[in-house]
């Protein structure tokens, strides 16, 4: 049986990734690349990454195993430092607007001319001509229909989704270069791949776009077996979506109806769940094999 540390489980082993990306999406993507075996270096401006100032624990977690150097890319010394590193890098990860990249001489045509084998994964807010628009996770989620009231979303979905797409793009860049240079990788040219954070929000929003998580959808509240209910000493997240799970839940609750979309079924389950403690519900879930998880208020 292969070991869990087998090289085959480290698809980016031997690949060098250099990142200039700050805040959350870029560092999160770089951390995933590190987890896949890449040799990762991050160049930060002299003032450091803003994440290190407003949330040091997050910064520390994001940069575990990542080599960090300070470099002022607006100076000649910083540019020399950068390009010396790029000469031995496979993929460059950036999160600047296109105009900022041009000012630094790091737009794709300039990079390709100077480092023809280098690939670039550019994280932007929105694709193409919209890449110059200002934005943040909240605006991208709002654009995708994932902000439904005045409460902030519980996590940074667009940023973290963008990090997943960016690490996927690093894999894609390495695969494309390897295919193009089969038999002679040194002559394979790099590729440019753009990752838009609003596109990551759109991807995450697809279940809602399809109606699945709308209030009338099965996993949006319409199905009585897929909801969060109050219980006697907290809340319970019930995920009895499939018919056999729903039947077991109804049997435990003494609910005769099996129409999980009927308001009467909702009301009956709600009343029963409200009368049970978290411990009782957890025990029922184990005994009857019903997917649920209790939560404190």
Tab-separated table of C-alpha atoms in Angstrom:
chain	number	residue	atom	x	y	z
A	1	UNK	CA	0.000	0.000	0.000
A	2	UNK	CA	1.496	3.395	-0.959
A	3	UNK	CA	2.598	5.716	1.813
A	4	UNK	CA	0.586	8.900	2.453
A	5	UNK	CA	3.770	10.855	1.764
A	6	UNK	CA	4.371	9.245	-1.621
A	7	UNK	CA	5.615	11.675	-4.303
A	8	UNK	CA	2.549	10.880	-6.422
A	9	UNK	CA	0.454	12.693	-3.795
A	10	UNK	CA	2.591	15.838	-4.155
A	11	UNK	CA	1.706	16.961	-7.709
A	12	UNK	CA	3.696	20.207	-7.415
A	13	UNK	CA	6.869	18.630	-6.034
A	14	UNK	CA	9.818	20.239	-7.797
A	15	UNK	CA	7.744	23.236	-8.939
A	16	UNK	CA	8.765	26.688	-7.733
A	17	UNK	CA	6.011	29.249	-7.147
A	18	UNK	CA	6.752	32.892	-6.379
A	19	UNK	CA	3.962	35.093	-5.079
A	20	UNK	CA	3.567	38.855	-4.919
A	21	UNK	CA	-0.073	38.556	-3.837
A	22	UNK	CA	-1.134	40.091	-0.528
A	23	UNK	CA	-4.100	39.879	1.859
A	24	UNK	CA	-6.128	36.648	1.553
A	25	UNK	CA	-6.688	35.018	-1.891
A	26	UNK	CA	-3.037	34.955	-2.972
A	27	UNK	CA	-1.552	33.710	0.315
A	28	UNK	CA	-4.334	31.113	0.635
A	29	UNK	CA	-3.585	29.893	-2.900
A	30	UNK	CA	0.141	29.799	-2.149
A	31	UNK	CA	-0.493	27.769	0.991
A	32	UNK	CA	-2.446	25.225	-1.040
A	33	UNK	CA	0.432	25.034	-3.526
A	34	UNK	CA	2.791	24.420	-0.620
A	35	UNK	CA	0.494	21.628	0.526
A	36	UNK	CA	0.820	20.059	-2.919
A	37	UNK	CA	4.596	20.030	-2.623
A	38	UNK	CA	5.598	23.281	-4.325
A	39	UNK	CA	8.659	25.252	-3.255
A	40	UNK	CA	7.021	28.576	-2.340
A	41	UNK	CA	8.530	32.041	-1.974
A	42	UNK	CA	6.638	35.255	-1.268
A	43	UNK	CA	8.043	38.737	-1.780
A	44	UNK	CA	6.412	41.346	0.437
A	45	UNK	CA	6.763	45.144	0.359
A	46	UNK	CA	8.892	46.738	3.098
A	47	UNK	CA	5.754	47.434	5.166
A	48	UNK	CA	4.730	43.788	5.007
A	49	UNK	CA	1.410	42.192	4.127
A	50	UNK	CA	-1.600	44.113	5.558
A	51	UNK	CA	-2.955	40.764	6.793
A	52	UNK	CA	-0.060	40.643	9.247
A	53	UNK	CA	-1.224	43.920	10.759
A	54	UNK	CA	-4.968	43.352	11.107
A	55	UNK	CA	-4.958	39.621	11.910
A	56	UNK	CA	-1.628	38.151	12.892
A	57	UNK	CA	-2.941	34.635	13.642
A	58	UNK	CA	-4.452	34.426	10.151
A	59	UNK	CA	-1.214	35.688	8.608
A	60	UNK	CA	0.810	33.109	10.533
A	61	UNK	CA	-1.475	30.243	9.496
A	62	UNK	CA	-1.460	31.330	5.850
A	63	UNK	CA	2.335	31.467	5.645
A	64	UNK	CA	3.275	28.200	7.316
A	65	UNK	CA	6.139	26.685	5.368
A	66	UNK	CA	6.370	29.709	3.030
A	67	UNK	CA	9.695	31.494	2.576
A	68	UNK	CA	9.254	35.282	2.825
A	69	UNK	CA	11.550	38.052	1.664
A	70	UNK	CA	11.087	41.819	1.714
A	71	UNK	CA	11.447	43.581	-1.642
A	72	UNK	CA	10.586	47.116	-2.715
A	73	UNK	CA	9.601	46.555	-6.327
A	74	UNK	CA	9.550	50.316	-6.947
A	75	UNK	CA	13.340	50.417	-6.610
A	76	UNK	CA	16.060	49.115	-8.883
A	77	UNK	CA	17.393	46.866	-6.123
A	78	UNK	CA	13.939	45.381	-5.578
A	79	UNK	CA	13.497	44.764	-9.294
A	80	UNK	CA	16.860	43.028	-9.510
A	81	UNK	CA	15.952	40.865	-6.520
A	82	UNK	CA	12.617	39.946	-8.114
A	83	UNK	CA	13.974	39.059	-11.521
A	84	UNK	CA	16.805	37.009	-10.034
A	85	UNK	CA	14.135	34.921	-8.320
A	86	UNK	CA	11.887	34.809	-11.407
A	87	UNK	CA	14.765	33.351	-13.424
A	88	UNK	CA	14.435	30.182	-11.326
A	89	UNK	CA	10.638	30.238	-10.895
A	90	UNK	CA	7.995	28.177	-12.680
A	91	UNK	CA	4.828	30.130	-11.794
A	92	UNK	CA	4.372	33.729	-10.661
A	93	UNK	CA	1.264	34.511	-8.616
A	94	UNK	CA	0.037	38.127	-8.608
A	95	UNK	CA	-2.991	40.049	-7.365
A	96	UNK	CA	-2.390	43.548	-8.741
A	97	UNK	CA	-4.597	45.452	-11.132
A	98	UNK	CA	-3.252	45.322	-14.708
A	99	UNK	CA	-2.194	48.995	-14.578
A	100	UNK	CA	-0.098	48.353	-11.464
A	101	UNK	CA	1.571	45.367	-13.116
A	102	UNK	CA	2.455	47.510	-16.135
A	103	UNK	CA	4.021	50.169	-13.909
A	104	UNK	CA	6.186	47.491	-12.309
A	105	UNK	CA	7.138	45.995	-15.671
A	106	UNK	CA	5.289	42.796	-14.762
A	107	UNK	CA	2.564	42.739	-17.389
A	108	UNK	CA	2.428	39.505	-19.337
A	109	UNK	CA	4.172	40.675	-22.545
A	110	UNK	CA	7.080	42.076	-20.524
A	111	UNK	CA	7.346	38.946	-18.390
A	112	UNK	CA	7.137	36.642	-21.389
A	113	UNK	CA	9.909	38.539	-23.181
A	114	UNK	CA	12.233	38.434	-20.173
A	115	UNK	CA	11.309	34.998	-18.766
A	116	UNK	CA	9.832	32.950	-21.630
A	117	UNK	CA	9.438	29.741	-19.612
A	118	UNK	CA	7.653	31.492	-16.721
A	119	UNK	CA	3.892	31.118	-16.254
A	120	UNK	CA	1.719	33.699	-14.517
A	121	UNK	CA	-1.491	33.249	-12.542
A	122	UNK	CA	-3.054	36.688	-12.142
A	123	UNK	CA	-5.757	37.097	-9.495
A	124	UNK	CA	-8.050	40.008	-10.362
A	125	UNK	CA	-11.373	41.247	-9.046
A	126	UNK	CA	-13.250	40.887	-12.304
A	127	UNK	CA	-12.146	39.594	-15.712
A	128	UNK	CA	-10.980	41.420	-18.807
A	129	UNK	CA	-11.788	45.105	-19.048
A	130	UNK	CA	-13.322	45.062	-15.564
A	131	UNK	CA	-10.015	44.100	-13.946
A	132	UNK	CA	-9.333	47.750	-13.079
A	133	UNK	CA	-12.568	48.078	-11.065
A	134	UNK	CA	-12.196	48.326	-7.271
A	135	UNK	CA	-13.915	45.623	-5.291
A	136	UNK	CA	-13.739	43.219	-2.390
A	137	UNK	CA	-15.218	39.908	-1.315
A	138	UNK	CA	-18.474	41.577	-0.200
A	139	UNK	CA	-19.112	43.319	-3.519
A	140	UNK	CA	-18.394	40.164	-5.506
A	141	UNK	CA	-20.773	38.146	-3.339
A	142	UNK	CA	-23.439	40.831	-3.658
A	143	UNK	CA	-23.047	40.808	-7.446
A	144	UNK	CA	-23.536	37.027	-7.432
A	145	UNK	CA	-26.706	37.172	-5.350
A	146	UNK	CA	-25.097	35.735	-2.217
A	147	UNK	CA	-25.837	38.719	0.026
A	148	UNK	CA	-29.512	38.335	0.867
A	149	UNK	CA	-29.968	40.786	3.731
A	150	UNK	CA	-27.960	43.311	5.719
A	151	UNK	CA	-25.904	40.733	7.640
A	152	UNK	CA	-22.359	40.126	6.458
A	153	UNK	CA	-21.703	36.634	5.033
A	154	UNK	CA	-20.157	34.315	7.651
A	155	UNK	CA	-16.899	33.893	5.723
A	156	UNK	CA	-15.018	35.328	2.739
A	157	UNK	CA	-16.426	33.023	0.090
A	158	UNK	CA	-15.156	34.851	-3.006
A	159	UNK	CA	-11.626	35.205	-1.630
A	160	UNK	CA	-11.344	31.597	-0.503
A	161	UNK	CA	-13.064	30.319	-3.650
A	162	UNK	CA	-10.653	32.446	-5.666
A	163	UNK	CA	-7.743	30.869	-3.791
A	164	UNK	CA	-8.977	27.426	-4.819
A	165	UNK	CA	-9.273	28.519	-8.453
A	166	UNK	CA	-5.823	30.110	-8.324
A	167	UNK	CA	-4.155	26.977	-6.956
A	168	UNK	CA	-6.016	25.013	-9.628
A	169	UNK	CA	-4.636	27.465	-12.211
A	170	UNK	CA	-1.092	26.837	-10.959
A	171	UNK	CA	-1.642	23.118	-11.547
A	172	UNK	CA	-3.076	23.873	-14.983
A	173	UNK	CA	-0.082	26.052	-15.899
A	174	UNK	CA	2.355	23.314	-14.902
A	175	UNK	CA	0.416	20.669	-16.856
A	176	UNK	CA	0.123	22.838	-19.972
A	177	UNK	CA	3.820	23.624	-19.961
A	178	UNK	CA	4.721	19.969	-19.450
A	179	UNK	CA	2.486	18.914	-22.356
A	180	UNK	CA	3.881	21.602	-24.635
A	181	UNK	CA	7.450	20.634	-23.809
A	182	UNK	CA	7.168	16.856	-23.780
A	183	UNK	CA	10.663	15.522	-24.351
A	184	UNK	CA	12.286	18.926	-23.854
A	185	UNK	CA	10.696	20.914	-21.022
A	186	UNK	CA	13.365	23.594	-21.147
A	187	UNK	CA	11.939	24.857	-24.443
A	188	UNK	CA	8.323	24.938	-23.290
A	189	UNK	CA	6.906	28.436	-22.988
A	190	UNK	CA	4.951	29.693	-20.032
A	191	UNK	CA	1.225	30.472	-20.044
A	192	UNK	CA	-0.882	33.316	-18.646
A	193	UNK	CA	-4.000	32.435	-16.657
A	194	UNK	CA	-6.402	34.922	-15.081
A	195	UNK	CA	-8.505	34.133	-12.001
A	196	UNK	CA	-11.349	36.545	-11.249
A	197	UNK	CA	-12.767	36.702	-7.735
A	198	UNK	CA	-16.228	37.596	-9.001
A	199	UNK	CA	-16.091	34.461	-11.152
A	200	UNK	CA	-15.337	32.413	-8.041
A	201	UNK	CA	-18.403	33.962	-6.405
A	202	UNK	CA	-20.464	33.134	-9.501
A	203	UNK	CA	-19.267	29.525	-9.294
A	204	UNK	CA	-20.211	29.257	-5.632
A	205	UNK	CA	-23.571	30.879	-6.388
A	206	UNK	CA	-24.595	28.326	-9.022
A	207	UNK	CA	-26.743	26.226	-6.635
A	208	UNK	CA	-28.709	29.382	-5.823
A	209	UNK	CA	-28.916	30.328	-9.505
A	210	UNK	CA	-30.357	26.883	-10.227
A	211	UNK	CA	-32.909	27.367	-7.451
A	212	UNK	CA	-31.527	24.715	-5.107
A	213	UNK	CA	-30.872	27.122	-2.234
A	214	UNK	CA	-33.702	29.560	-2.889
A	215	UNK	CA	-36.404	29.507	-0.155
A	216	UNK	CA	-38.523	27.373	-2.493
A	217	UNK	CA	-35.653	24.940	-3.128
A	218	UNK	CA	-35.124	21.569	-1.475
A	219	UNK	CA	-31.950	22.721	0.295
A	220	UNK	CA	-33.134	26.303	0.763
A	221	UNK	CA	-35.780	25.593	3.396
A	222	UNK	CA	-38.655	24.012	1.494
A	223	UNK	CA	-37.751	20.459	2.559
A	224	UNK	CA	-38.687	19.828	6.187
A	225	UNK	CA	-35.752	17.444	6.637
A	226	UNK	CA	-33.147	19.995	5.564
A	227	UNK	CA	-33.334	22.931	7.948
A	228	UNK	CA	-31.988	24.449	11.126
A	229	UNK	CA	-34.526	24.168	13.951
A	230	UNK	CA	-34.585	25.403	17.554
A	231	UNK	CA	-34.311	22.639	20.136
A	232	UNK	CA	-34.783	22.698	23.894
A	233	UNK	CA	-31.276	23.964	24.662
A	234	UNK	CA	-29.923	25.256	21.357
A	235	UNK	CA	-30.326	24.504	17.677
A	236	UNK	CA	-30.137	21.457	15.463
A	237	UNK	CA	-29.007	21.356	11.841
A	238	UNK	CA	-30.984	18.537	10.237
A	239	UNK	CA	-29.878	17.164	6.860
A	240	UNK	CA	-32.332	14.294	6.351
A	241	UNK	CA	-32.747	15.032	2.650
A	242	UNK	CA	-32.868	11.551	1.101
A	243	UNK	CA	-36.162	9.650	1.538
A	244	UNK	CA	-34.709	6.984	3.841
A	245	UNK	CA	-33.193	9.622	6.147
A	246	UNK	CA	-36.420	11.653	6.107
A	247	UNK	CA	-38.449	8.544	6.955
A	248	UNK	CA	-36.237	7.738	9.959
A	249	UNK	CA	-36.527	11.306	11.226
A	250	UNK	CA	-40.308	11.281	10.902
A	251	UNK	CA	-40.514	7.906	12.640
A	252	UNK	CA	-38.448	9.189	15.555
A	253	UNK	CA	-40.652	12.262	15.814
A	254	UNK	CA	-43.904	10.304	15.467
A	255	UNK	CA	-44.808	12.249	12.338
A	256	UNK	CA	-46.965	10.157	10.036
A	257	UNK	CA	-46.744	12.408	6.996
A	258	UNK	CA	-43.938	11.712	4.537
A	259	UNK	CA	-44.612	14.820	2.451
A	260	UNK	CA	-41.489	16.737	3.379
A	261	UNK	CA	-42.632	19.819	1.451
A	262	UNK	CA	-45.901	20.147	3.361
A	263	UNK	CA	-46.217	22.904	5.969
A	264	UNK	CA	-47.861	20.422	8.362
A	265	UNK	CA	-44.720	18.254	8.261
A	266	UNK	CA	-42.565	21.292	8.938
A	267	UNK	CA	-44.731	22.287	11.910
A	268	UNK	CA	-44.841	18.789	13.388
A	269	UNK	CA	-41.078	18.276	13.152
A	270	UNK	CA	-40.425	21.759	14.521
A	271	UNK	CA	-42.622	21.088	17.557
A	272	UNK	CA	-40.966	17.742	18.280
A	273	UNK	CA	-37.419	19.037	17.838
A	274	UNK	CA	-38.154	22.031	20.079
A	275	UNK	CA	-39.082	19.614	22.892
A	276	UNK	CA	-35.826	17.635	22.718
A	277	UNK	CA	-32.422	18.496	24.131
A	278	UNK	CA	-29.223	18.500	22.111
A	279	UNK	CA	-28.072	15.326	23.850
A	280	UNK	CA	-31.340	13.548	23.058
A	281	UNK	CA	-31.181	14.565	19.409
A	282	UNK	CA	-27.539	13.538	19.040
A	283	UNK	CA	-28.394	10.159	20.531
A	284	UNK	CA	-31.352	9.755	18.167
A	285	UNK	CA	-29.168	10.618	15.193
A	286	UNK	CA	-26.629	7.959	16.157
A	287	UNK	CA	-29.209	5.289	16.877
A	288	UNK	CA	-31.296	5.849	13.747
A	289	UNK	CA	-28.499	6.936	11.387
A	290	UNK	CA	-30.002	10.383	10.755
A	291	UNK	CA	-27.592	13.147	9.651
A	292	UNK	CA	-27.833	16.021	12.107
A	293	UNK	CA	-25.628	18.228	14.243
A	294	UNK	CA	-26.672	20.197	17.301
A	295	UNK	CA	-25.443	23.718	17.981
A	296	UNK	CA	-25.349	25.947	21.045
A	297	UNK	CA	-27.219	29.260	20.837
